Each structure stands twice: as structure tokens, then as C-alpha cells.
């Protein structure tokens, strides 16, 4: 056992963090070790973002931070101070997007637990590469695990969305 | 209201009217899919319980030890800590639970039997406090030389994993063999005498973990009646209810289980694990207690049994199987869970779907100081299929036949026995069709590029051998309907099927059918969500409930309108009257009149077991699959590139083709996991070395075969609604065999240990280069 007291961090003072979540400014009081993932779920009250590995390996916790896809379990709340976060709830605030519809049409949604993270990651991929090849989709999405293994379905969904967005009729 | 008679059909009758259907048979989009896609779906960890106490588990960093003492002084001093609970705080003797043996304690008593077994639980006002306190609890222990491997567990004088007093009267209680199974038919010795070629080999199948993306968890809420509401993403809510009631000494009605949809189950969320502990904590503190496991803790609570198999198999010069002899040791864990049944049911089909005159299968469930192994998609079949399918290919290579041809010559025809003797089983499908279709879709006869190989294999799994599903369907006065069905929807899409069936049977538009599940307080009994049974069992119960509703509509229509009942008839979605046909919802409205109300139909599907059958009964159906794989091997690195992977399942009838494809692809890729990369590794202290997502790899987007093709064979010959069968496991039963054969063809070397990691393949190629191979 290390010499540091196990409960050291319980003595940490709460810090007020102000950030923009899905377009609204939010202030939360959190200890410095609180991850953005837990902050969003517990303090901001947005449980759509999921927690699985808590070590940056599964992608269930993917959100957009200033428009870039990140694993929110690897970001601290305090690091998000002043930044803009978009969660699955933010992407869905006007109803299902074309991408989400294509997830359903392709049969990509099984248990659904990984899906919020997959949708956010796929949205980021399409924003940065509007017409990705199949290999680029596999590469771009490779940080998002799906144990139901709807991978091929998700690839189809991303392809169909790209086609829709480019005005093609898939 | 008089109770509807139980409409039990025994044994399963052949399905009625397969063929063109309304919503059934269409790729209807997933029920609840919108919420799952938008993040609105509430999984266990998303439910809010204001004021709940948070729980953290205390464990020790070895797999086997005597607990000498637990000092919680420092932990209790941490602000916010409410309680630290050890075995001493629970009833004595310690309550134990389990599906096949009541051997699992609520908390470890005096001894830790596997790495991660909870020794104590901390309850605190915040999660931070609970976790800090769990780290501050001091456990004094003396490490024991645990039995971490099959060899260690089977050695003379081995450490006994289970206290022999748990199995009084069992002569094997002084060994680590918990149960064994023996299936014999024909005369192996006599068959061997007419055998041209014998192959004998040892195969291993790794321990792997379910790795659901949703980790486990439980919330227990005490009620003011002295009972409990328990929330758990469990596959078997009614089993959990019964287990908790029995452990706590409460009547069933005092334990209400809410089962939010599991975020992936795969068998790992079938049986109770931490729920009894949470129940005791809630009753003790009189507060809501919540525990969401980490992924690491989830790994430590569920896995598939590893297996070592020694197989001897004989063939005639024509490639006909003469005998198959296999000894299979399943490495189960520190508590029985359902592992003895995995061993017994898996080994029942260890001779596969083949015509073999002489068979001797001897299997053992061997306890080790490891995570209790439990049900996992395939339930013992993938293990035995790995050995058998590889043996067929070994024989084929010796005889100069190819993998397709040797299977053609041995696969049973429909109606032919493949398990003989006292517990005979016959083929319930045209299995050759799946084999031929898989070969055709792969392009079995096409020329092969360099460094590539192809393999084809078949797999079989017995479906449920007994079961009971009950359902209610309410047809409301406006023609909409609500189905109550206790199946857990963990990704297979059960609720979509109920919606489709009700829509067709009652004539209610699809979007006006809703489904209620996951609450033992309102939803009738369902035995379990396992063994791909729900389509057949619950599907039939829902269908029966719809037919019950139709009869009730007819009866009340007659009473309300004065039209004699014998001049009315009903059929799917329709009431036929002397004046013409009415849609059933319209007839219902007329019959109900101005008082409104509703019709409540009940359906029950029961399959009684057979007392003398080694599996407890005949399987309601068999899942049959043929898988064909083409692989390219990088000889420099040992890496495998799956250029094409075909999986064909015998599905009876596809009730929802989109869901069938999703399940097939998912199972196929999961099969590639244990075939190519997954294995739990233990160190000499019994600790899982690759504990967590960083070190335990499962297939990702990049591991999906270049071409992944699923096909289905439909002959409308299943016992479920419209001729359906269960389908959720088929595609992983024989993945390993097909891949192994493909790698063997590509490299010229045969590997008999899974997974086929690049290191292993590379090493095998190197060894072969020095002249040592088959
Ligand atoms: S929970 Fe963040 S990557 Fe897994
Ligand atoms: S849908 Fe279940 S983990 Fe992806």
C-alpha cells in the first residue's frame, strides 16, 4: 500500500467548472478528479453517454469536445472549463438525425449500450470526411467496441448517411 | 372473469400456416430502437435513485486464501461511510445460492476462492467515499496454493476448491470434479476394427469473458412492507426473484424485480451474482443501495468454461465416420453456477450432427480457483465442436478428401438419429442445405490465391429442454394493444417480434402495439431468457394469447349484438359475421360498446422435461449452422486476414430477417473473438493478468472479415410461431473449426489450441519449417 492516504481526494475542494453542454452554459461543482463522463452523467444529468471501460478503450463514452470526438472518461471536468461539449442528447435534440435513422434501418442497434458512442463517433467521422471509404469507416470507428458486433451494420449506416448527405439516393 | 384455460400443447405441435405474412417475416425496425439510438434508453446505471447509498466491494489480490481478519477501523472513519459489512454481519450459517448447487456465499466466508470474490462491502453516502473506504479496509489473509489450472485441480492431493461439506454423500466431494457426464452408444472397439484411419489429438479452448459493454450492477430498494424492489439488468428476472426470496426468507410477492434491458447479456447476466449481497445491504441499512460494477469487476463475475479435449476418431477409406471417442475436461470456476449443465449439455452433442456408429463421450466439470464460469452463447457447444470439426478435417486430410466432402458423407438427414442410445436425438432440419449453401456462398470450388486457405465446419446446439412462458395480451377499446411478456430484451430484439405477431394476429397496426417487460410485479412468469428459446416459447405464448383475445371478442360480440356465436368465426385480424367481415379491432369496439373496457387474453407455452433424460428432456429444437471461411495468412507475422466469412443457419422461418442478420453477424464475430484473439490469462496467484479492456482484446471494426455474408435456410419446420426456431447462437458454434481448417490449408500446419493469435500462428509456421508437423 502506498503511503498516501486512500481517502486523500475526499478532502479535495470542489471546483466550479463552467462549460457549454449542447448549446447551454452549465456550471457544476466537482472535485478535480471527476471525469467529464461522470460529470455529464451525474452532475449535468445527461446519462445518454455511457460508461464501460473507464480507460479510453471502448468508446462508449464518446462525446464531441469543441467538435472533436473524445473519450469523455479520459477528460477531467476541470479540463473542459470554457469548452463546448456535445453529447448524444445534443445530437438528438431535434429528433433522430439522418445518421440515427440509418443506424436503425441498417439493423445496427442491438442491445444499444454502445450506440450513443457509436453515433457520436460516426457523426464526427462524417463531419471530417463526408464520403469515407469502407476502410476509412472501419479505421475511423475502430475505437468504438460493440460486443453485439453490429460492426458491418454500422458501416452500412455510415455509408447510407454519407450518400444521403451528398444528395445521392443511396 | 373466468380464467382462460391453459392452452398447453405437448409436445410441440407443428406450426400452423407458415407462408406469406403481414408484419411477420418483414424487416420491421427494432422496437425501442429510437430510444437506444438517441441516448434516451435508460439502462441500470442511468436510473436515478435520489439519496441512494453507494456500495463498493472489498477484494484481495490473490485467487485463493484464508481470511484471517478484516479491520475496517480506518474505513469507518472516512466521512460518509455508513457501514462496512463482512460475512460476520450476515446470517449464520452464511446463505448460499446457485442454480445447480447452492454453493455460492453472499460474501466470502473464511476463504476466498477466486480472484475478485468479495470479502466485504462498504456502504457510503457517496461513491467516492465508498471506494476510498473499500481501499482502506485491511484484510489479513494467508495465501493458499490454489488450483488455478486443470492440471493443478486434477493432480493427486490437489487443493480442494469446494468445501466437501457442500456436497454431502457425494464420493467425488473429495476431488475437484463437480459433475461428470458419459454418453455411449454402439461399440467403439468393434468399430475400430473396421476403421481405415484413426486420428487422435488434444485440443484446447480458452477461458473467455462475456465483456458486455454494459457492466453489471444492482440497486436494491427496501419497501415499507419489509420486502425489496431490486433492479438488475438480468436475463432471468423470475429466477432472481426466486433466489432472493429464498435467501431472504421472503414470499415471492415481497420481492419485485425490475429488469432494465441488459446492455448485452450473452449468458453472463442469467444467474444471480451480487444481487443477494445488495439485498442484504438494503435490508440492513433500510436504505436504497446501489452498486454498478466496473468492467474489471464484471470480468471477475462471468466467463466461459475453458476446455481440454482428447479425441480419437475413426474413418473408413471412404471417409465415413466409424467411431468418435472424446474426453472433455471443462475448466469451471470456484462455484458451480450453471457450469455443470454447460458441461453436460455441451458434451451431449460432442459427436456432432453426424452418423457415427460408435461413440464414447466422457466429460467432467472441473472446479478451479477462478471466476465462476456460467452460460455463454453456445453453452458448451463451441468447445466440443472445436475438437470434433478439427478431427473431421484431420481425417479428411489423411484420406485426401476436402472439408466439404467429408461432411457431406457424414451429416445426418432430417429425421435421422445423431445421438443414439437411451437419449436419442434426431435431426429436426434439412441440415445438408445449410452446408451446401455455405459452400456455395463462399465459392468453395473457386481457385485459391497463394497463402490463402478455406475451411468449412458445422455446429449444433440443443435448444431448451424444458420451459414455461406465460403472456398476457390486452386489446384496448380503441384497437391498440399491450403485450406483457417477461423476456429480457438484451439486443436480440424480442419485443419487436411480439409486436409483429400481435399486429398480425389481432389486426392492430404495428405502431399501436406496445410491449411491457422487465417487472415481475406486473408481467407474468417466464422461466428464462436463454438458449435462444424466446422466439419459440414466448412467441408461442404471445400467439396463444392473441387467439384467446380473438375468441373473447367473438363471444362478447355475440352477446352484445345478439348474433348467435355459431354464426361467427374469427381468424387472423378478422371477425367474420353473417353481414360480412370486420377487422378485429372494429369488432372489439362494437362488442365493448359504450362502457368500453378491454379484452385480456392469456397464453402459456409449457414444455415439460423428461425425468430420465440426461438433459432433463428433449431439446425443443436444434440450432444448426454451417460456417465457411477463407483466410489469407501473412507468413511473416502470423496475422490472419479473413477475406470471406459465410455463416448459414437453419432458422425454420425468419420472423424478422433484419434481426436474424444482426444476430448472425454478431454471433459470427463473437466466434472470431474466441477463435482469434480472446483468452483470459492467469498468473501464479490466480489473478487475471489481462483484466480490463486494455489487455483483453475483443473484435473491433478492423477485425470484421472483408466480406461477411449471412444466409438462412427456411423450411418452416421449427416448433415456434409460423415454423420458427431460435437463432441467436448458431453462427458462433463452429467458427473456430472453420477458421482452423482454413489456416491449416493456407499454411500447411495444424493448430489445436485456441485462440489462433498471430504469435501462435507464426510460431507454428516456424516449427513446421523445422520439419515437425502433422
Ligand atoms: S468508457 Fe471511455 S472509452 Fe470506455
Ligand atoms: S449494440 Fe450491444 S454493444 Fe453495441
mmCIF file of N, CA, C and O and ligand atoms in Angstrom, chain A residues 108-115 145-148, chain B residues 213, ligand 2:
data_model
loop_
_atom_site.group_PDB
_atom_site.id
_atom_site.type_symbol
_atom_site.label_atom_id
_atom_site.label_comp_id
_atom_site.label_asym_id
_atom_site.label_seq_id
_atom_site.Cartn_x
_atom_site.Cartn_y
_atom_site.Cartn_z
ATOM 1 N N UNK A 108 -28.379 -1.845 -37.049
ATOM 2 C CA UNK A 108 -27.126 -1.699 -36.304
ATOM 3 C C UNK A 108 -27.346 -1.668 -34.797
ATOM 4 O O UNK A 108 -26.394 -1.783 -34.036
ATOM 5 N N UNK A 109 -28.583 -1.501 -34.384
ATOM 6 C CA UNK A 109 -28.852 -1.270 -32.964
ATOM 7 C C UNK A 109 -29.363 -2.553 -32.328
ATOM 8 O O UNK A 109 -30.489 -2.964 -32.568
ATOM 9 N N UNK A 110 -28.516 -3.197 -31.561
ATOM 10 C CA UNK A 110 -28.961 -4.407 -30.866
ATOM 11 C C UNK A 110 -29.206 -4.051 -29.399
ATOM 12 O O UNK A 110 -30.197 -3.413 -29.098
ATOM 13 N N UNK A 111 -28.303 -4.408 -28.477
ATOM 14 C CA UNK A 111 -28.608 -4.043 -27.085
ATOM 15 C C UNK A 111 -28.628 -2.526 -26.927
ATOM 16 O O UNK A 111 -29.293 -1.992 -26.053
ATOM 17 N N UNK A 112 -27.888 -1.841 -27.739
ATOM 18 C CA UNK A 112 -27.940 -0.382 -27.733
ATOM 19 C C UNK A 112 -26.953 0.302 -26.821
ATOM 20 O O UNK A 112 -26.817 1.524 -26.861
ATOM 21 N N UNK A 113 -26.246 -0.456 -25.999
ATOM 22 C CA UNK A 113 -25.424 0.216 -24.985
ATOM 23 C C UNK A 113 -24.275 0.996 -25.602
ATOM 24 O O UNK A 113 -23.913 2.070 -25.132
ATOM 25 N N UNK A 114 -23.692 0.479 -26.662
ATOM 26 C CA UNK A 114 -22.571 1.179 -27.300
ATOM 27 C C UNK A 114 -23.048 2.247 -28.262
ATOM 28 O O UNK A 114 -22.226 3.015 -28.768
ATOM 29 N N UNK A 115 -24.333 2.255 -28.565
ATOM 30 C CA UNK A 115 -24.816 3.024 -29.707
ATOM 31 C C UNK A 115 -24.655 4.542 -29.557
ATOM 32 O O UNK A 115 -24.232 5.209 -30.504
ATOM 33 N N UNK A 145 -16.088 -0.077 -29.458
ATOM 34 C CA UNK A 145 -16.400 -1.507 -29.405
ATOM 35 C C UNK A 145 -17.904 -1.737 -29.393
ATOM 36 O O UNK A 145 -18.658 -0.955 -28.808
ATOM 37 N N UNK A 146 -18.312 -2.815 -30.027
ATOM 38 C CA UNK A 146 -19.702 -3.270 -29.940
ATOM 39 C C UNK A 146 -19.644 -4.769 -29.725
ATOM 40 O O UNK A 146 -19.215 -5.509 -30.596
ATOM 41 N N UNK A 147 -20.050 -5.227 -28.555
ATOM 42 C CA UNK A 147 -19.978 -6.664 -28.296
ATOM 43 C C UNK A 147 -21.109 -7.396 -29.006
ATOM 44 O O UNK A 147 -20.986 -8.588 -29.276
ATOM 45 N N UNK A 148 -22.205 -6.694 -29.291
ATOM 46 C CA UNK A 148 -23.231 -7.316 -30.131
ATOM 47 C C UNK A 148 -22.709 -7.425 -31.555
ATOM 48 O O UNK A 148 -23.303 -8.092 -32.387
ATOM 49 N N UNK B 213 -20.815 -4.673 -23.072
ATOM 50 C CA UNK B 213 -20.380 -3.281 -22.983
ATOM 51 C C UNK B 213 -21.023 -2.616 -21.763
ATOM 52 O O UNK B 213 -20.456 -1.717 -21.161
HETATM 53 S S1 LIG C 2 -25.353 -2.803 -29.666
HETATM 54 FE FE1 LIG C 2 -24.813 -4.017 -27.969
HETATM 55 S S2 LIG C 2 -22.786 -3.444 -27.608
HETATM 56 FE FE2 LIG C 2 -23.253 -2.475 -29.457
#
